[in-house]
Coordinates of C-alpha atoms in Angstrom, one line a residue:
M589 CA -0.2 0.0 0.1
G590 CA 0.8 3.5 -0.4
L591 CA -0.3 6.9 -0.6
E592 CA -0.1 10.2 -3.0
T593 CA -0.7 13.5 -1.5
E594 CA -1.0 16.8 -3.9
Y595 CA -0.5 19.6 -1.7
G596 CA -2.5 23.1 -1.8
V597 CA 0.0 25.9 -2.4
L598 CA -0.2 29.4 -2.0
A599 CA 2.3 32.4 -1.8
P600 CA -0.1 35.3 0.1
S601 CA 2.4 38.0 -1.0
Q602 CA 1.8 37.1 -4.7
P603 CA -1.7 36.0 -5.2
G604 CA -1.3 35.9 -9.1
A605 CA 1.8 33.3 -8.8
N606 CA 2.0 30.6 -11.1
S607 CA 1.4 27.5 -9.1
T608 CA 3.7 25.3 -11.0
L609 CA 6.5 27.5 -10.4
L610 CA 5.6 27.8 -6.8
S611 CA 5.6 23.6 -6.7
A612 CA 9.1 23.8 -8.4
Q613 CA 10.2 26.0 -5.8
V614 CA 9.1 23.5 -2.8
V615 CA 10.8 20.7 -4.8
N616 CA 14.1 22.6 -5.2
A617 CA 14.0 23.9 -1.6
Y618 CA 13.9 20.4 -0.2
A619 CA 16.6 19.3 -2.8
A620 CA 18.8 21.8 -1.2
T621 CA 17.9 20.8 2.2
V622 CA 18.8 17.2 1.7
R623 CA 21.7 17.8 -0.7
A624 CA 23.3 19.4 2.6
G625 CA 23.6 15.9 4.1
Y626 CA 23.6 13.5 1.3
G627 CA 25.7 14.9 -1.5
H628 CA 24.1 14.2 -4.9
L629 CA 21.3 12.4 -3.5
A630 CA 18.6 15.5 -4.4
G631 CA 19.9 15.0 -8.0
T632 CA 18.6 11.4 -8.7
R633 CA 16.1 11.8 -11.6
W634 CA 12.9 9.8 -11.9
D635 CA 13.0 6.8 -14.5
Y636 CA 10.0 7.2 -16.9
A637 CA 10.9 3.7 -18.7
D638 CA 8.1 1.5 -17.1
E639 CA 5.3 3.8 -17.1
H640 CA 2.1 3.2 -18.9
P641 CA -0.7 5.4 -17.7
L642 CA -3.0 4.9 -20.5
D643 CA -3.3 1.0 -20.3
D644 CA -7.0 0.5 -19.0
A645 CA -7.9 -2.3 -16.8
R646 CA -10.8 -3.0 -18.8
G647 CA -8.6 -4.4 -21.6
W648 CA -7.3 -1.6 -23.8
T649 CA -5.1 1.3 -24.2
V650 CA -6.1 4.9 -25.1
P651 CA -4.2 6.4 -27.9
R652 CA -2.0 9.5 -26.9
S653 CA -4.0 11.5 -29.4
A654 CA -7.2 11.0 -27.4
A655 CA -5.9 11.4 -24.1
D656 CA -6.1 14.6 -21.8
P657 CA -2.7 15.9 -21.2
S658 CA -3.3 15.6 -17.6
Q659 CA -2.9 11.7 -18.1
L660 CA 0.4 11.8 -19.8
T661 CA 2.2 11.0 -16.6
D662 CA 5.1 9.3 -18.3
E663 CA 6.6 12.3 -19.6
P664 CA 8.7 14.4 -17.1
A665 CA 7.3 17.9 -16.1
E666 CA 9.2 20.8 -17.7
L667 CA 9.0 24.6 -16.9
T668 CA 8.1 26.4 -20.5
A669 CA 9.5 29.7 -21.7
E670 CA 6.4 31.5 -20.9
E671 CA 6.3 30.0 -17.3
I672 CA 9.9 31.1 -16.9
A673 CA 8.9 34.3 -18.6
L674 CA 6.4 34.9 -15.7
A675 CA 9.0 34.6 -13.2
G676 CA 10.8 37.7 -14.7
G677 CA 12.5 36.0 -17.5
D678 CA 15.0 34.3 -15.1
A679 CA 14.4 30.8 -13.6
R680 CA 16.3 31.9 -10.6
A681 CA 13.9 34.6 -9.5
G682 CA 13.8 34.6 -5.7
S683 CA 10.1 35.3 -5.9
T684 CA 9.3 32.2 -7.8
L685 CA 11.9 29.5 -8.0
Y686 CA 14.2 28.3 -5.5
S687 CA 17.7 29.8 -6.8
E688 CA 19.7 27.3 -9.2
R689 CA 22.7 28.0 -6.5
E690 CA 20.8 26.3 -3.5
A691 CA 19.0 23.5 -5.9
G692 CA 22.4 22.4 -7.3
G693 CA 22.7 24.3 -10.7
H694 CA 19.3 23.5 -12.3
V695 CA 15.5 23.6 -11.7
L696 CA 14.4 20.1 -10.4
M697 CA 10.6 18.9 -11.0
N698 CA 11.2 15.6 -9.6
M699 CA 13.3 13.9 -7.1
V700 CA 13.6 10.7 -5.4
L701 CA 14.1 10.2 -1.7
G702 CA 16.1 8.3 0.7
N703 CA 13.1 6.9 2.4
G704 CA 12.2 5.6 -1.0
A705 CA 9.5 8.3 -1.6
R706 CA 9.0 10.4 -4.5
L707 CA 8.6 14.2 -4.4
Y708 CA 7.6 16.1 -7.6
V709 CA 5.5 18.7 -9.6
D710 CA 2.3 17.1 -10.3
H711 CA -0.4 19.0 -12.4
A712 CA 0.7 22.2 -10.6
H713 CA 1.1 20.8 -7.1
P714 CA 4.0 19.5 -5.0
E715 CA 3.1 16.0 -4.5
Y716 CA 4.6 13.4 -2.4
S717 CA 4.2 9.9 -2.9
S718 CA 5.1 7.6 -0.1
P719 CA 7.0 4.2 -0.4
E720 CA 5.6 0.8 -0.6
T721 CA 4.5 -0.5 2.7
T722 CA 2.7 -3.6 4.0
N723 CA 0.3 -2.3 6.8
P724 CA -1.7 0.5 7.7
L725 CA 0.2 1.7 10.3
D726 CA 3.2 2.1 8.2
V727 CA 1.1 4.1 5.7
V728 CA 0.3 6.4 8.5
R729 CA 4.1 6.7 9.5
W730 CA 5.2 7.3 6.1
D731 CA 2.4 9.6 4.8
Q732 CA 3.0 11.9 7.6
A733 CA 6.6 11.7 7.0
G734 CA 5.6 13.6 3.7
D735 CA 3.9 16.4 5.5
L736 CA 7.6 16.9 7.3
V737 CA 9.2 16.7 4.0
V738 CA 7.2 19.5 2.5
L739 CA 7.1 21.7 5.7
A740 CA 11.0 21.5 5.7
A741 CA 10.8 22.7 2.3
A742 CA 8.6 25.6 3.0
R743 CA 10.5 26.7 6.2
R744 CA 13.6 26.9 4.1
I745 CA 12.0 28.9 1.5
A746 CA 10.5 31.3 4.5
Q747 CA 13.8 31.5 6.1
T748 CA 15.7 32.7 2.8
P749 CA 16.0 36.3 2.4
G750 CA 14.4 37.7 -0.5
F751 CA 12.1 34.9 -1.1
A752 CA 8.4 35.1 -0.8
E753 CA 6.8 32.9 1.6
V754 CA 5.1 29.6 0.2
L755 CA 2.2 28.2 2.3
L756 CA 1.0 24.5 1.7
Y757 CA -2.3 22.7 2.8
K758 CA -3.1 19.4 2.9
N759 CA -6.5 19.5 1.4
N760 CA -8.3 18.7 -1.9
T761 CA -10.1 22.0 -3.1
D762 CA -9.5 25.5 -3.5
N763 CA -13.3 25.9 -3.2
K764 CA -13.1 27.6 -6.8
G765 CA -14.1 24.7 -8.6
V766 CA -10.7 23.0 -8.6
S767 CA -10.1 19.6 -6.8
Y768 CA -6.6 17.8 -6.4
G769 CA -5.8 14.4 -5.2
A770 CA -5.0 12.2 -2.4
H771 CA -4.7 8.9 -4.2
E772 CA -4.4 5.4 -2.5
N773 CA -2.4 2.4 -4.1
Y774 CA -2.9 -1.2 -3.3
L775 CA -1.3 -4.4 -4.7
M776 CA -3.6 -7.0 -5.8
P777 CA -3.5 -10.3 -7.7
R778 CA -4.2 -9.8 -11.4
K779 CA -6.5 -12.9 -11.5
T780 CA -9.2 -11.0 -9.5
S781 CA -11.8 -9.9 -12.0
F782 CA -12.1 -6.4 -12.5
D783 CA -15.9 -6.3 -12.6
A784 CA -15.9 -7.9 -9.3
I785 CA -13.5 -5.1 -7.9
V786 CA -16.0 -2.7 -9.4
A787 CA -19.1 -4.2 -7.8
G788 CA -17.4 -4.6 -4.7
L789 CA -15.9 -1.2 -4.3
L790 CA -18.7 1.2 -5.4
P791 CA -21.1 0.9 -2.6
F792 CA -18.0 1.2 -0.1
F793 CA -16.4 4.0 -1.8
A794 CA -19.7 6.0 -1.8
T795 CA -19.9 5.7 1.9
R796 CA -16.5 5.3 3.3
Q797 CA -16.3 8.8 3.6
V798 CA -18.1 8.7 6.9
I799 CA -15.4 7.1 8.8
C800 CA -12.6 9.0 7.1
G801 CA -13.6 12.1 5.2
S802 CA -11.9 15.4 5.7
G803 CA -14.9 17.5 5.9
R804 CA -15.3 20.7 3.8
V805 CA -17.4 24.0 4.1
G806 CA -19.5 24.8 1.0
L807 CA -21.6 22.6 -1.2
G808 CA -21.0 22.0 -4.8
S809 CA -17.8 21.8 -7.0
A810 CA -17.3 25.5 -6.4
G811 CA -18.4 25.4 -2.9
H812 CA -21.0 28.3 -3.2
G813 CA -23.6 26.3 -1.7
P814 CA -23.9 27.1 2.2
G815 CA -23.3 23.9 4.4
F816 CA -21.0 21.8 5.8
Q817 CA -20.3 18.4 3.9
V818 CA -18.3 15.1 5.0
S819 CA -15.9 14.6 2.0
Q820 CA -13.7 17.2 0.4
R821 CA -13.8 15.3 -2.7
A822 CA -17.5 13.7 -3.3
D823 CA -18.7 17.0 -5.4
F824 CA -16.0 16.4 -7.9
F825 CA -16.7 13.0 -9.1
E826 CA -19.0 12.3 -12.4
T827 CA -18.8 8.9 -13.3
E828 CA -18.5 5.3 -11.8
V829 CA -16.0 3.7 -13.8
G830 CA -12.9 5.3 -15.8
L831 CA -9.2 6.1 -16.6
E832 CA -9.1 10.0 -15.9
T833 CA -8.0 11.3 -12.6
T834 CA -8.3 15.1 -13.3
I835 CA -11.6 15.4 -15.5
R836 CA -14.7 13.2 -15.5
R837 CA -13.2 11.7 -12.3
P838 CA -14.3 8.1 -11.8
M839 CA -15.1 6.5 -8.5
V840 CA -13.0 3.4 -9.4
N841 CA -10.0 4.3 -11.5
T842 CA -9.0 1.8 -14.3
R843 CA -5.3 2.8 -14.6
D844 CA -3.5 -0.4 -15.4
E845 CA -0.2 0.5 -14.5
P846 CA 1.2 -2.2 -11.7
H847 CA 5.1 -1.0 -11.6
A848 CA 5.4 -4.7 -10.8
V849 CA 5.4 -8.1 -12.7
W850 CA 2.3 -7.4 -15.3
D851 CA 0.9 -11.0 -15.4
K852 CA 0.8 -11.4 -11.6
Y853 CA 0.0 -8.0 -10.0
R854 CA -2.6 -5.5 -10.3
R855 CA -2.0 -1.8 -8.6
L856 CA -5.6 -0.7 -7.7
H857 CA -5.0 3.4 -8.2
V858 CA -7.7 4.8 -5.7
I859 CA -8.5 8.5 -6.5
I860 CA -11.6 8.9 -4.5
G861 CA -10.1 9.5 -0.9
D862 CA -9.7 12.6 1.2
A863 CA -6.2 13.8 2.3
N864 CA -6.2 13.2 6.0
L865 CA -4.4 15.1 8.6
G866 CA -5.7 12.6 11.5
Q867 CA -3.6 9.5 12.0
V868 CA -6.8 7.6 13.0
S869 CA -8.5 8.5 9.8
T870 CA -5.8 7.5 7.7
Y871 CA -5.3 4.1 9.4
L872 CA -9.2 3.4 8.8
R873 CA -9.0 4.7 5.3
V874 CA -6.6 2.3 4.2
G875 CA -7.0 -0.5 6.8
T876 CA -10.7 -0.9 5.9
T877 CA -10.0 -0.8 2.2
A878 CA -7.4 -3.4 2.3
L879 CA -9.9 -5.4 4.2
V880 CA -12.6 -4.9 1.5
L881 CA -10.0 -6.0 -1.1
S882 CA -9.5 -9.2 0.6
L883 CA -13.3 -9.7 0.8
I884 CA -13.4 -9.0 -3.2
E885 CA -10.5 -11.2 -3.9
A886 CA -12.1 -14.2 -1.8
G887 CA -15.7 -13.5 -3.6
E888 CA -17.3 -12.4 -0.2
A889 CA -18.1 -9.2 -0.6
P890 CA -21.5 -8.1 0.4
A891 CA -24.2 -8.5 -2.3
L892 CA -24.9 -4.6 -2.2
R893 CA -25.5 -2.3 -5.5
L894 CA -26.5 1.4 -5.6
R895 CA -28.9 2.4 -7.9
H896 CA -27.3 5.7 -8.6
P897 CA -23.7 5.5 -7.0
V898 CA -22.4 9.0 -7.8
A899 CA -25.6 10.7 -6.6
A900 CA -25.4 8.4 -3.4
L901 CA -21.7 9.6 -3.0
R902 CA -22.7 13.3 -2.9
Q903 CA -26.1 12.4 -0.8
V904 CA -23.7 10.9 2.0
S905 CA -21.3 13.8 1.7
H906 CA -23.9 16.2 1.9
D907 CA -25.6 15.0 5.2
P908 CA -23.4 15.4 8.5
T909 CA -26.3 14.3 10.4
L910 CA -25.7 10.9 8.8
R911 CA -29.2 9.9 8.5
T912 CA -29.7 10.2 4.5
A913 CA -30.5 6.7 3.4
V914 CA -29.6 6.0 0.0
E915 CA -31.2 3.9 -2.8
L916 CA -30.2 0.4 -3.6
A917 CA -30.9 -1.3 -7.1
D918 CA -33.2 -3.4 -5.5
G919 CA -35.6 -1.0 -4.2
R920 CA -34.1 -1.1 -0.5
R921 CA -32.7 2.1 1.4
M922 CA -29.7 2.2 3.5
T923 CA -27.7 5.0 5.5
A924 CA -24.2 4.9 4.9
L925 CA -23.4 3.7 8.3
D926 CA -25.8 0.6 7.4
I927 CA -23.6 -0.1 4.3
Q928 CA -20.3 0.1 6.1
E929 CA -21.4 -2.2 8.9
A930 CA -22.5 -4.5 6.2
Y931 CA -18.8 -4.5 4.7
L932 CA -17.6 -4.8 8.2
V933 CA -19.5 -7.8 9.5
A934 CA -18.4 -9.5 6.0
A935 CA -14.7 -8.4 6.6
R936 CA -14.9 -10.0 10.1
A937 CA -16.4 -13.3 9.1
H938 CA -13.7 -13.4 6.6
C939 CA -11.0 -12.9 8.9
E940 CA -12.2 -15.5 11.2
R941 CA -12.6 -18.1 8.6
S942 CA -9.2 -17.1 6.7
G943 CA -7.4 -17.0 10.1
A944 CA -6.2 -13.5 9.4
G945 CA -5.9 -12.7 12.8
D946 CA -2.7 -10.4 13.3
A947 CA -2.8 -7.6 15.7
Q948 CA -3.5 -4.7 13.2
T949 CA -6.0 -6.7 11.3
R950 CA -7.9 -7.1 15.0
D951 CA -7.3 -3.4 15.5
V952 CA -8.6 -2.2 12.3
L953 CA -11.9 -4.2 12.7
E954 CA -12.3 -3.0 16.5
R955 CA -11.8 0.5 15.4
W956 CA -14.3 0.2 12.5
Q957 CA -17.0 -1.1 14.9
R958 CA -16.3 1.4 17.4
T959 CA -16.5 4.2 15.0
I960 CA -19.7 3.1 13.5
D961 CA -21.2 2.7 17.0
T962 CA -20.1 6.1 18.0
L963 CA -21.4 7.8 14.9
R964 CA -24.8 6.1 15.1
T965 CA -25.2 7.3 18.9
D966 CA -23.4 10.8 18.8
V967 CA -21.8 12.1 15.7
L968 CA -19.6 14.7 17.4
A969 CA -18.4 12.0 20.0
A970 CA -16.3 11.0 17.3
A971 CA -14.4 14.2 17.1
S972 CA -11.0 12.7 18.4
T973 CA -10.6 10.0 15.6
V974 CA -12.7 11.0 12.7
D975 CA -11.1 14.3 10.6
W976 CA -14.5 15.7 9.4
V977 CA -16.1 15.4 12.8
A978 CA -13.3 17.3 14.5
K979 CA -13.5 20.2 11.9
Y980 CA -17.3 20.0 11.9
R981 CA -17.4 20.3 15.9
L982 CA -14.7 23.1 16.0
M983 CA -16.8 25.2 13.4
E984 CA -20.3 24.5 15.1
Q985 CA -18.7 26.0 18.4
Y986 CA -17.2 29.0 16.4
R987 CA -20.5 29.5 14.6
D988 CA -22.5 29.3 17.6
R989 CA -20.4 31.6 19.7
H990 CA -20.5 34.3 17.0
G991 CA -23.7 33.7 15.2
L992 CA -22.2 32.9 11.8
G993 CA -23.8 31.3 8.7
W994 CA -21.8 28.7 6.9
D995 CA -21.6 31.0 4.1
D996 CA -19.7 33.4 6.3
P997 CA -16.0 34.2 5.0
R998 CA -14.7 33.5 8.4
I999 CA -15.7 29.9 8.4
A1000 CA -14.3 29.7 4.9
L1001 CA -11.1 30.7 6.3
M1002 CA -11.0 28.2 8.9
D1003 CA -11.8 25.5 6.3
L1004 CA -8.3 26.6 4.7
Q1005 CA -6.7 27.1 8.2
W1006 CA -7.5 23.5 9.2
A1007 CA -5.4 22.2 6.4
D1008 CA -2.5 24.3 7.0
I1009 CA 0.6 22.1 7.5
R1010 CA 2.5 24.5 9.9
P1011 CA 2.2 23.1 13.3
E1012 CA 1.7 26.7 14.9
K1013 CA -1.0 27.9 12.5
G1014 CA -3.1 24.7 11.4
L1015 CA -6.2 24.5 13.2
Y1016 CA -5.9 20.5 13.0
H1017 CA -2.2 20.4 14.6
R1018 CA -3.4 22.9 17.5
L1019 CA -6.2 20.6 18.3
A1020 CA -3.7 17.8 18.2
A1021 CA -1.2 19.8 20.4
R1022 CA -4.0 20.2 22.9
G1023 CA -4.5 16.3 23.1
L1024 CA -8.0 16.5 21.4
V1025 CA -7.1 14.1 18.7
E1026 CA -6.1 10.5 18.9
T1027 CA -2.5 9.5 17.7
L1028 CA -1.1 6.3 16.7
L1029 CA 2.4 7.0 16.4
P1030 CA 5.2 9.0 18.6
A1031 CA 6.5 12.2 16.7
E1032 CA 10.1 10.5 16.6
S1033 CA 8.7 7.6 14.7
V1034 CA 7.2 9.9 11.9
A1035 CA 10.5 12.0 12.1
A1036 CA 12.5 9.0 11.6
A1037 CA 10.6 8.0 8.5
V1038 CA 11.6 11.1 6.8
A1039 CA 14.9 9.7 6.0
A1040 CA 14.7 6.1 6.6
P1041 CA 12.8 3.7 4.1
P1042 CA 10.3 0.7 5.2
E1043 CA 12.5 -2.3 5.9
D1044 CA 10.0 -5.0 4.3
T1045 CA 9.2 -3.8 1.0
R1046 CA 11.5 -3.1 -2.1
A1047 CA 11.4 0.6 -1.0
Y1048 CA 14.2 -0.3 1.4
F1049 CA 16.6 -1.2 -1.7
R1050 CA 15.6 1.8 -3.3
G1051 CA 16.3 4.1 -0.2
R1052 CA 19.5 2.8 0.8
C1053 CA 20.8 2.7 -2.9
L1054 CA 20.3 6.7 -3.0
T1055 CA 21.7 7.0 0.7
D1056 CA 24.6 4.9 0.3
F1057 CA 25.7 5.6 -3.3
P1058 CA 24.5 9.0 -3.9
E1059 CA 26.9 9.7 -6.6
D1060 CA 26.3 6.6 -8.4
V1061 CA 22.4 6.3 -8.7
V1062 CA 21.4 8.4 -11.6
G1063 CA 17.9 7.2 -11.8
A1064 CA 15.1 5.6 -10.0
S1065 CA 11.4 4.4 -10.1
W1066 CA 8.9 2.3 -8.1
D1067 CA 10.2 -0.8 -10.4
A1068 CA 14.2 0.1 -11.1
V1069 CA 17.4 1.6 -9.9
I1070 CA 19.8 2.8 -12.5
F1071 CA 23.5 3.1 -11.9
S1072 CA 26.4 4.7 -13.2
V1073 CA 29.4 2.4 -12.4
P1074 CA 32.7 4.2 -13.1
G1075 CA 34.9 2.3 -15.5
R1076 CA 31.9 0.7 -17.4
A1077 CA 30.4 1.8 -20.5
G1078 CA 26.5 2.6 -20.4
L1079 CA 24.4 2.7 -17.5
E1080 CA 23.2 -0.5 -15.3
R1081 CA 19.5 -0.8 -14.6
V1082 CA 18.3 -3.1 -11.9
Q1083 CA 14.9 -4.2 -12.1
T1084 CA 12.8 -4.6 -8.7
L1085 CA 9.8 -5.7 -10.1
E1086 CA 8.9 -8.0 -7.0
P1087 CA 7.7 -5.4 -4.3
L1088 CA 8.1 -7.9 -1.4
R1089 CA 11.8 -8.3 -2.6
G1090 CA 14.6 -6.0 -1.8
T1091 CA 13.8 -6.0 1.7
R1092 CA 16.2 -5.4 4.6
A1093 CA 16.2 -9.3 5.2
L1094 CA 17.2 -9.9 1.8
V1095 CA 19.6 -7.1 0.9
G1096 CA 20.6 -5.5 4.2
P1097 CA 23.7 -7.5 4.4
L1098 CA 24.9 -6.2 1.2
F1099 CA 24.6 -2.7 2.2
E1100 CA 26.5 -3.5 5.6
A1101 CA 29.6 -4.9 3.7
G1102 CA 30.9 -2.1 2.6
L1103 CA 31.2 -3.0 -1.0
G1104 CA 32.4 -0.8 -3.7
I1105 CA 29.5 0.2 -6.3
A1106 CA 31.1 -2.0 -9.0
E1107 CA 30.8 -5.1 -6.4
F1108 CA 27.7 -4.1 -4.9
V1109 CA 25.9 -4.1 -8.4
D1110 CA 27.3 -7.3 -9.4
Q1111 CA 26.1 -9.0 -6.3
V1112 CA 22.8 -7.6 -6.7
R1113 CA 22.4 -9.0 -10.1
S1114 CA 23.6 -12.5 -9.1

């Protein structure tokens, strides 16, 4: 499993600043920060050789001529001459891009990190893609490490004389009609029918927001309707199934790009979730989804079918009382909590039959049940563990105290300030500092994940290569590391197509042996 987070980006002193340039500034600022400790690590480029974003899980490939430009993620992002001209004709303009001197001689749009993650400019946003992990708690750990990564970049920019402050927000919409993603990725066996995946996920995804939504002020894609809703993303989805991610957004995405052995694995690319600040919300978002995917693989998902899934998604989001019942294809009506409980019951039965009783699985099941029970009894009582409820309660208290409507600009400002990643400014972080939200991991554990990769996936190999051989790794991706070995012609590409290889248990001794780069590469290939 792994997450991808696109951060909202804003330069308060330059409201018209180009967001692509601001995003590049974030990447370059972090590159300068990392370079101070790891030599040439920050210059490692992304390898696009094995990326195929137009392959559709339904059995075809979309022609490049018919694809929206936003779908062409197999091409490196570049700054156009026009964009650089907007910065004053100089890519080193302090008001827009981090200086070439600090970034190491050129403008970076993409970098691979020593913890196995990727930081890059994606659709005019800085994006952190976490390394591969095997359990929901590690997903939380390395996702929140990403918040620290981009925070460090923003701090460096703010502390550099002559540079405009850049603020970053872990949210999903600017409330002006634009949405940006918080994507999830799950490794699945390819033998699982994609039709079964769609049937099993639509009711779950339409209702999952009640346990892990981030909450949003405003109704409709532009947020003009007064009110509060459960999900940041619900109003931006238009269809049930599809390949796109930025237009005609589908509830179930069909991108067939496994970054692994193609005929063995499928990477389920999930685009419907909200970006969570709370650890428990992230934990339940991925933990419950992983359990539902196990149900689908076993053919044991609940036999539920929504009559209108997209409409149901919005209906659920627009009712923070959680009383709305959505219509099933057979004419029955169920609330979101009813549907979530049906999946929970099936997951618990499946785990009992299959013997999947590890500690995290049991904990996810228990927390899932407790969250449903609490929301049924008293929605606001779930504020310590459910992101949208914490935000809703804080805003309701403020509205009551000052007699404000949901359309008051001060409430919209609170919505933005909630997602500010700065601990001293973000409303979520201020609640957390007062002990009003539950955490699962100590701060030092998250801080360590900024530099250290997970030890039980191929991310360990990728991250250690970058930190141990920074001058010799010239490129990397999810499924390869590229070396330039002195004295040898050409580059040497080491494939990492098995996500559960390259672990510390398998390759750790090679890193600890103190080998030179040539011998190391030969040993890895043998």
